JSON list of C-alpha atoms in Angstrom, two decimals:
[
{"chain": "A", "resi": 1, "resn": "UNK", "atom": "CA", "xyz": [10.60, -29.20, -0.20]},
{"chain": "A", "resi": 2, "resn": "UNK", "atom": "CA", "xyz": [12.17, -28.86, -3.98]},
{"chain": "A", "resi": 3, "resn": "UNK", "atom": "CA", "xyz": [12.03, -32.43, -5.20]},
{"chain": "A", "resi": 4, "resn": "UNK", "atom": "CA", "xyz": [15.43, -31.80, -7.25]},
{"chain": "A", "resi": 5, "resn": "UNK", "atom": "CA", "xyz": [18.42, -29.92, -6.90]},
{"chain": "A", "resi": 6, "resn": "UNK", "atom": "CA", "xyz": [20.84, -28.96, -3.83]},
{"chain": "A", "resi": 7, "resn": "UNK", "atom": "CA", "xyz": [19.83, -28.77, -0.28]},
{"chain": "A", "resi": 8, "resn": "UNK", "atom": "CA", "xyz": [18.59, -25.36, 0.35]},
{"chain": "A", "resi": 9, "resn": "UNK", "atom": "CA", "xyz": [21.45, -23.11, 1.66]},
{"chain": "A", "resi": 10, "resn": "UNK", "atom": "CA", "xyz": [24.13, -25.51, 0.14]},
{"chain": "A", "resi": 11, "resn": "UNK", "atom": "CA", "xyz": [24.19, -23.12, -3.15]},
{"chain": "A", "resi": 12, "resn": "UNK", "atom": "CA", "xyz": [26.83, -21.09, -2.62]},
{"chain": "A", "resi": 13, "resn": "UNK", "atom": "CA", "xyz": [28.90, -24.17, -1.13]},
{"chain": "A", "resi": 14, "resn": "UNK", "atom": "CA", "xyz": [28.52, -25.96, -4.12]},
{"chain": "A", "resi": 15, "resn": "UNK", "atom": "CA", "xyz": [29.36, -22.75, -6.37]},
{"chain": "A", "resi": 16, "resn": "UNK", "atom": "CA", "xyz": [32.92, -22.19, -5.21]},
{"chain": "A", "resi": 17, "resn": "UNK", "atom": "CA", "xyz": [33.91, -25.80, -6.91]},
{"chain": "A", "resi": 18, "resn": "UNK", "atom": "CA", "xyz": [33.25, -25.03, -10.10]},
{"chain": "A", "resi": 19, "resn": "UNK", "atom": "CA", "xyz": [36.01, -23.09, -11.46]},
{"chain": "A", "resi": 20, "resn": "UNK", "atom": "CA", "xyz": [33.77, -20.81, -14.00]},
{"chain": "A", "resi": 21, "resn": "UNK", "atom": "CA", "xyz": [30.52, -18.75, -14.05]},
{"chain": "A", "resi": 22, "resn": "UNK", "atom": "CA", "xyz": [28.24, -21.37, -16.02]},
{"chain": "A", "resi": 23, "resn": "UNK", "atom": "CA", "xyz": [25.38, -19.06, -16.03]},
{"chain": "A", "resi": 24, "resn": "UNK", "atom": "CA", "xyz": [27.05, -17.14, -18.19]},
{"chain": "A", "resi": 25, "resn": "UNK", "atom": "CA", "xyz": [29.46, -19.43, -19.64]},
{"chain": "A", "resi": 26, "resn": "UNK", "atom": "CA", "xyz": [29.11, -19.51, -23.58]},
{"chain": "A", "resi": 27, "resn": "UNK", "atom": "CA", "xyz": [27.35, -22.99, -24.29]},
{"chain": "A", "resi": 28, "resn": "UNK", "atom": "CA", "xyz": [25.69, -23.38, -20.71]},
{"chain": "A", "resi": 29, "resn": "UNK", "atom": "CA", "xyz": [22.45, -21.54, -21.71]},
{"chain": "A", "resi": 30, "resn": "UNK", "atom": "CA", "xyz": [19.46, -22.51, -22.94]},
{"chain": "A", "resi": 31, "resn": "UNK", "atom": "CA", "xyz": [19.39, -26.13, -24.15]},
{"chain": "A", "resi": 32, "resn": "UNK", "atom": "CA", "xyz": [22.88, -25.98, -22.40]},
{"chain": "A", "resi": 33, "resn": "UNK", "atom": "CA", "xyz": [22.38, -29.03, -20.06]},
{"chain": "A", "resi": 34, "resn": "UNK", "atom": "CA", "xyz": [25.34, -31.52, -21.01]},
{"chain": "A", "resi": 35, "resn": "UNK", "atom": "CA", "xyz": [27.26, -27.95, -21.81]},
{"chain": "A", "resi": 36, "resn": "UNK", "atom": "CA", "xyz": [27.00, -26.87, -18.43]},
{"chain": "A", "resi": 37, "resn": "UNK", "atom": "CA", "xyz": [27.77, -30.21, -16.88]},
{"chain": "A", "resi": 38, "resn": "UNK", "atom": "CA", "xyz": [30.74, -30.78, -19.71]},
{"chain": "A", "resi": 39, "resn": "UNK", "atom": "CA", "xyz": [32.35, -27.27, -18.51]},
{"chain": "A", "resi": 40, "resn": "UNK", "atom": "CA", "xyz": [31.87, -28.29, -14.39]},
{"chain": "A", "resi": 41, "resn": "UNK", "atom": "CA", "xyz": [34.37, -30.95, -14.82]},
{"chain": "A", "resi": 42, "resn": "UNK", "atom": "CA", "xyz": [36.87, -29.03, -16.97]},
{"chain": "A", "resi": 43, "resn": "UNK", "atom": "CA", "xyz": [35.93, -29.43, -20.42]},
{"chain": "A", "resi": 44, "resn": "UNK", "atom": "CA", "xyz": [36.59, -27.31, -23.06]},
{"chain": "A", "resi": 45, "resn": "UNK", "atom": "CA", "xyz": [33.73, -26.15, -24.84]},
{"chain": "A", "resi": 46, "resn": "UNK", "atom": "CA", "xyz": [34.19, -25.03, -28.76]},
{"chain": "A", "resi": 47, "resn": "UNK", "atom": "CA", "xyz": [31.10, -23.16, -30.78]},
{"chain": "A", "resi": 48, "resn": "UNK", "atom": "CA", "xyz": [29.45, -26.41, -32.38]},
{"chain": "A", "resi": 49, "resn": "UNK", "atom": "CA", "xyz": [30.17, -24.80, -35.46]},
{"chain": "A", "resi": 50, "resn": "UNK", "atom": "CA", "xyz": [33.46, -24.75, -35.04]},
{"chain": "A", "resi": 51, "resn": "UNK", "atom": "CA", "xyz": [33.80, -28.63, -34.57]},
{"chain": "A", "resi": 52, "resn": "UNK", "atom": "CA", "xyz": [31.25, -29.19, -37.58]},
{"chain": "A", "resi": 53, "resn": "UNK", "atom": "CA", "xyz": [32.61, -26.99, -40.33]},
{"chain": "A", "resi": 54, "resn": "UNK", "atom": "CA", "xyz": [36.18, -27.75, -39.14]},
{"chain": "A", "resi": 55, "resn": "UNK", "atom": "CA", "xyz": [35.50, -31.29, -39.87]},
{"chain": "A", "resi": 56, "resn": "UNK", "atom": "CA", "xyz": [33.46, -31.37, -43.09]},
{"chain": "A", "resi": 57, "resn": "UNK", "atom": "CA", "xyz": [37.12, -29.16, -43.84]},
{"chain": "A", "resi": 58, "resn": "UNK", "atom": "CA", "xyz": [35.21, -26.08, -44.77]},
{"chain": "A", "resi": 59, "resn": "UNK", "atom": "CA", "xyz": [37.77, -23.81, -45.78]},
{"chain": "A", "resi": 60, "resn": "UNK", "atom": "CA", "xyz": [39.30, -25.77, -48.32]},
{"chain": "A", "resi": 61, "resn": "UNK", "atom": "CA", "xyz": [35.66, -26.86, -49.56]},
{"chain": "A", "resi": 62, "resn": "UNK", "atom": "CA", "xyz": [34.90, -22.62, -49.90]},
{"chain": "A", "resi": 63, "resn": "UNK", "atom": "CA", "xyz": [38.26, -22.49, -52.02]},
{"chain": "A", "resi": 64, "resn": "UNK", "atom": "CA", "xyz": [36.91, -24.64, -54.86]},
{"chain": "A", "resi": 65, "resn": "UNK", "atom": "CA", "xyz": [33.49, -23.11, -54.53]},
{"chain": "A", "resi": 66, "resn": "UNK", "atom": "CA", "xyz": [31.36, -21.13, -57.17]},
{"chain": "A", "resi": 67, "resn": "UNK", "atom": "CA", "xyz": [29.16, -20.42, -54.60]},
{"chain": "A", "resi": 68, "resn": "UNK", "atom": "CA", "xyz": [27.17, -21.72, -51.72]},
{"chain": "A", "resi": 69, "resn": "UNK", "atom": "CA", "xyz": [23.73, -22.98, -51.19]},
{"chain": "A", "resi": 70, "resn": "UNK", "atom": "CA", "xyz": [22.92, -23.32, -47.26]},
{"chain": "A", "resi": 71, "resn": "UNK", "atom": "CA", "xyz": [19.77, -23.71, -45.45]},
{"chain": "A", "resi": 72, "resn": "UNK", "atom": "CA", "xyz": [18.18, -22.79, -42.10]},
{"chain": "A", "resi": 73, "resn": "UNK", "atom": "CA", "xyz": [14.66, -23.94, -40.81]},
{"chain": "A", "resi": 74, "resn": "UNK", "atom": "CA", "xyz": [13.45, -20.30, -39.88]},
{"chain": "A", "resi": 75, "resn": "UNK", "atom": "CA", "xyz": [15.97, -17.01, -40.84]},
{"chain": "A", "resi": 76, "resn": "UNK", "atom": "CA", "xyz": [15.46, -14.15, -38.42]},
{"chain": "A", "resi": 77, "resn": "UNK", "atom": "CA", "xyz": [17.12, -12.13, -35.50]},
{"chain": "A", "resi": 78, "resn": "UNK", "atom": "CA", "xyz": [18.79, -14.97, -34.24]},
{"chain": "A", "resi": 79, "resn": "UNK", "atom": "CA", "xyz": [20.41, -16.48, -37.49]},
{"chain": "A", "resi": 80, "resn": "UNK", "atom": "CA", "xyz": [23.68, -14.41, -36.69]},
{"chain": "A", "resi": 81, "resn": "UNK", "atom": "CA", "xyz": [23.81, -15.85, -32.86]},
{"chain": "A", "resi": 82, "resn": "UNK", "atom": "CA", "xyz": [25.77, -18.99, -33.51]},
{"chain": "A", "resi": 83, "resn": "UNK", "atom": "CA", "xyz": [23.78, -20.51, -35.95]},
{"chain": "A", "resi": 84, "resn": "UNK", "atom": "CA", "xyz": [25.25, -22.70, -38.64]},
{"chain": "A", "resi": 85, "resn": "UNK", "atom": "CA", "xyz": [24.58, -21.07, -41.67]},
{"chain": "A", "resi": 86, "resn": "UNK", "atom": "CA", "xyz": [25.65, -17.83, -40.38]},
{"chain": "A", "resi": 87, "resn": "UNK", "atom": "CA", "xyz": [28.79, -19.43, -40.20]},
{"chain": "A", "resi": 88, "resn": "UNK", "atom": "CA", "xyz": [29.05, -20.51, -43.36]},
{"chain": "A", "resi": 89, "resn": "UNK", "atom": "CA", "xyz": [28.13, -17.27, -44.83]},
{"chain": "A", "resi": 90, "resn": "UNK", "atom": "CA", "xyz": [31.30, -15.91, -42.69]},
{"chain": "A", "resi": 91, "resn": "UNK", "atom": "CA", "xyz": [33.67, -17.78, -44.00]},
{"chain": "A", "resi": 92, "resn": "UNK", "atom": "CA", "xyz": [32.43, -18.28, -47.16]},
{"chain": "A", "resi": 93, "resn": "UNK", "atom": "CA", "xyz": [32.81, -14.15, -47.64]},
{"chain": "A", "resi": 94, "resn": "UNK", "atom": "CA", "xyz": [36.48, -14.37, -46.25]},
{"chain": "A", "resi": 95, "resn": "UNK", "atom": "CA", "xyz": [36.74, -16.84, -49.08]},
{"chain": "A", "resi": 96, "resn": "UNK", "atom": "CA", "xyz": [35.20, -14.45, -51.60]},
{"chain": "A", "resi": 97, "resn": "UNK", "atom": "CA", "xyz": [32.02, -16.87, -52.30]},
{"chain": "A", "resi": 98, "resn": "UNK", "atom": "CA", "xyz": [28.49, -15.99, -52.69]},
{"chain": "A", "resi": 99, "resn": "UNK", "atom": "CA", "xyz": [26.14, -17.67, -50.46]},
{"chain": "A", "resi": 100, "resn": "UNK", "atom": "CA", "xyz": [22.34, -17.80, -50.93]},
{"chain": "A", "resi": 101, "resn": "UNK", "atom": "CA", "xyz": [19.89, -19.45, -47.61]},
{"chain": "A", "resi": 102, "resn": "UNK", "atom": "CA", "xyz": [17.09, -21.35, -48.32]},
{"chain": "A", "resi": 103, "resn": "UNK", "atom": "CA", "xyz": [14.64, -21.25, -45.44]},
{"chain": "A", "resi": 104, "resn": "UNK", "atom": "CA", "xyz": [11.67, -22.77, -44.05]},
{"chain": "A", "resi": 105, "resn": "UNK", "atom": "CA", "xyz": [10.67, -19.58, -42.98]},
{"chain": "A", "resi": 106, "resn": "UNK", "atom": "CA", "xyz": [11.79, -15.57, -43.13]},
{"chain": "A", "resi": 107, "resn": "UNK", "atom": "CA", "xyz": [11.14, -13.82, -39.99]},
{"chain": "A", "resi": 108, "resn": "UNK", "atom": "CA", "xyz": [11.73, -10.61, -38.02]},
{"chain": "A", "resi": 109, "resn": "UNK", "atom": "CA", "xyz": [15.12, -9.32, -38.65]},
{"chain": "A", "resi": 110, "resn": "UNK", "atom": "CA", "xyz": [15.97, -11.67, -41.76]},
{"chain": "A", "resi": 111, "resn": "UNK", "atom": "CA", "xyz": [17.82, -8.64, -43.62]},
{"chain": "A", "resi": 112, "resn": "UNK", "atom": "CA", "xyz": [20.98, -8.92, -40.59]},
{"chain": "A", "resi": 113, "resn": "UNK", "atom": "CA", "xyz": [22.20, -12.23, -42.20]},
{"chain": "A", "resi": 114, "resn": "UNK", "atom": "CA", "xyz": [23.48, -10.05, -44.96]},
{"chain": "A", "resi": 115, "resn": "UNK", "atom": "CA", "xyz": [26.07, -8.28, -42.44]},
{"chain": "A", "resi": 116, "resn": "UNK", "atom": "CA", "xyz": [27.56, -11.68, -42.01]},
{"chain": "A", "resi": 117, "resn": "UNK", "atom": "CA", "xyz": [27.80, -12.19, -45.74]},
{"chain": "A", "resi": 118, "resn": "UNK", "atom": "CA", "xyz": [24.57, -13.83, -47.22]},
{"chain": "A", "resi": 119, "resn": "UNK", "atom": "CA", "xyz": [24.19, -12.08, -50.67]},
{"chain": "A", "resi": 120, "resn": "UNK", "atom": "CA", "xyz": [20.57, -13.70, -50.86]},
{"chain": "A", "resi": 121, "resn": "UNK", "atom": "CA", "xyz": [17.93, -15.92, -49.36]},
{"chain": "A", "resi": 122, "resn": "UNK", "atom": "CA", "xyz": [14.37, -17.63, -50.36]},
{"chain": "A", "resi": 123, "resn": "UNK", "atom": "CA", "xyz": [11.56, -19.06, -48.80]},
{"chain": "A", "resi": 124, "resn": "UNK", "atom": "CA", "xyz": [11.31, -22.96, -49.34]},
{"chain": "A", "resi": 125, "resn": "UNK", "atom": "CA", "xyz": [7.73, -23.14, -48.57]},
{"chain": "A", "resi": 126, "resn": "UNK", "atom": "CA", "xyz": [5.74, -21.84, -51.55]},
{"chain": "A", "resi": 127, "resn": "UNK", "atom": "CA", "xyz": [2.02, -21.45, -49.81]},
{"chain": "A", "resi": 128, "resn": "UNK", "atom": "CA", "xyz": [0.93, -21.31, -46.26]},
{"chain": "A", "resi": 129, "resn": "UNK", "atom": "CA", "xyz": [0.63, -24.94, -44.63]},
{"chain": "A", "resi": 130, "resn": "UNK", "atom": "CA", "xyz": [0.92, -26.39, -41.54]},
{"chain": "A", "resi": 131, "resn": "UNK", "atom": "CA", "xyz": [4.70, -28.01, -40.01]},
{"chain": "A", "resi": 132, "resn": "UNK", "atom": "CA", "xyz": [3.64, -31.66, -40.16]},
{"chain": "A", "resi": 133, "resn": "UNK", "atom": "CA", "xyz": [2.82, -30.90, -44.06]},
{"chain": "A", "resi": 134, "resn": "UNK", "atom": "CA", "xyz": [5.87, -28.98, -44.58]},
{"chain": "A", "resi": 135, "resn": "UNK", "atom": "CA", "xyz": [8.36, -31.74, -42.87]},
{"chain": "A", "resi": 136, "resn": "UNK", "atom": "CA", "xyz": [6.30, -34.60, -44.69]},
{"chain": "A", "resi": 137, "resn": "UNK", "atom": "CA", "xyz": [6.91, -32.78, -48.02]},
{"chain": "A", "resi": 138, "resn": "UNK", "atom": "CA", "xyz": [10.61, -31.74, -47.04]},
{"chain": "A", "resi": 139, "resn": "UNK", "atom": "CA", "xyz": [12.25, -33.24, -49.89]},
{"chain": "A", "resi": 140, "resn": "UNK", "atom": "CA", "xyz": [10.01, -32.07, -52.29]},
{"chain": "A", "resi": 141, "resn": "UNK", "atom": "CA", "xyz": [9.89, -28.71, -51.22]},
{"chain": "A", "resi": 142, "resn": "UNK", "atom": "CA", "xyz": [13.83, -28.18, -50.75]},
{"chain": "A", "resi": 143, "resn": "UNK", "atom": "CA", "xyz": [14.56, -29.84, -54.27]},
{"chain": "A", "resi": 144, "resn": "UNK", "atom": "CA", "xyz": [12.08, -27.55, -55.35]},
{"chain": "A", "resi": 145, "resn": "UNK", "atom": "CA", "xyz": [13.10, -24.11, -54.04]},
{"chain": "A", "resi": 146, "resn": "UNK", "atom": "CA", "xyz": [16.95, -25.31, -55.22]},
{"chain": "A", "resi": 147, "resn": "UNK", "atom": "CA", "xyz": [15.45, -25.78, -58.65]},
{"chain": "A", "resi": 148, "resn": "UNK", "atom": "CA", "xyz": [13.59, -21.91, -58.31]},
{"chain": "A", "resi": 149, "resn": "UNK", "atom": "CA", "xyz": [16.96, -20.50, -56.71]},
{"chain": "A", "resi": 150, "resn": "UNK", "atom": "CA", "xyz": [19.45, -22.14, -59.74]},
{"chain": "A", "resi": 151, "resn": "UNK", "atom": "CA", "xyz": [16.96, -20.62, -62.21]},
{"chain": "A", "resi": 152, "resn": "UNK", "atom": "CA", "xyz": [16.80, -17.32, -60.58]},
{"chain": "A", "resi": 153, "resn": "UNK", "atom": "CA", "xyz": [21.14, -17.52, -60.65]},
{"chain": "A", "resi": 154, "resn": "UNK", "atom": "CA", "xyz": [20.87, -18.89, -64.01]},
{"chain": "A", "resi": 155, "resn": "UNK", "atom": "CA", "xyz": [18.75, -15.75, -65.23]},
{"chain": "A", "resi": 156, "resn": "UNK", "atom": "CA", "xyz": [21.47, -13.63, -63.67]},
{"chain": "A", "resi": 157, "resn": "UNK", "atom": "CA", "xyz": [24.30, -14.68, -65.35]},
{"chain": "A", "resi": 158, "resn": "UNK", "atom": "CA", "xyz": [22.03, -14.76, -68.60]},
{"chain": "A", "resi": 159, "resn": "UNK", "atom": "CA", "xyz": [21.70, -11.40, -68.03]},
{"chain": "A", "resi": 160, "resn": "UNK", "atom": "CA", "xyz": [25.13, -10.49, -67.50]},
{"chain": "A", "resi": 161, "resn": "UNK", "atom": "CA", "xyz": [25.86, -11.86, -70.67]},
{"chain": "A", "resi": 162, "resn": "UNK", "atom": "CA", "xyz": [23.71, -9.72, -72.31]},
{"chain": "A", "resi": 163, "resn": "UNK", "atom": "CA", "xyz": [24.64, -6.43, -70.96]},
{"chain": "A", "resi": 164, "resn": "UNK", "atom": "CA", "xyz": [28.36, -7.76, -71.72]},
{"chain": "A", "resi": 165, "resn": "UNK", "atom": "CA", "xyz": [27.34, -7.87, -75.59]},
{"chain": "A", "resi": 166, "resn": "UNK", "atom": "CA", "xyz": [25.69, -4.44, -75.40]},
{"chain": "A", "resi": 167, "resn": "UNK", "atom": "CA", "xyz": [28.74, -2.74, -73.36]},
{"chain": "A", "resi": 168, "resn": "UNK", "atom": "CA", "xyz": [30.74, -0.03, -75.65]},
{"chain": "A", "resi": 169, "resn": "UNK", "atom": "CA", "xyz": [34.18, -1.05, -76.49]},
{"chain": "A", "resi": 170, "resn": "UNK", "atom": "CA", "xyz": [37.60, 0.39, -74.46]}
]
């Protein structure tokens, strides 16, 4: 006999009281227990990035930005499927703002992020280490990765200036 859940045979009767299929509704899947419960009582579910980024007034900030640096624990094929850095990149791309993602790890399918507006990405970890060590050093590692990224951007800017000096005059 099950310890939790509906009594055997009562599932169809329970399902008739729920106006939406909670098995397939966005926001009710893996780790979506709260979303499923709220949807079952009539709540309107919104993507987390819409709530967060609209609350931060991201679009207005992008209108004033020269570039965006954002971060992700693992940059991989899942990043483009509802992760906040992908939505930041989509919005930045719509505003013509370049995006760099700093990632704890870079996994299979990371290149997919280019399609949503990520111009470049780089790993935060400079060498193999345990998760415990990476978390313990996260502030230092992120600061170092940011400095490396900014130095590469500065190099690109200097190369552009140099190329402009030697370009033929019109």
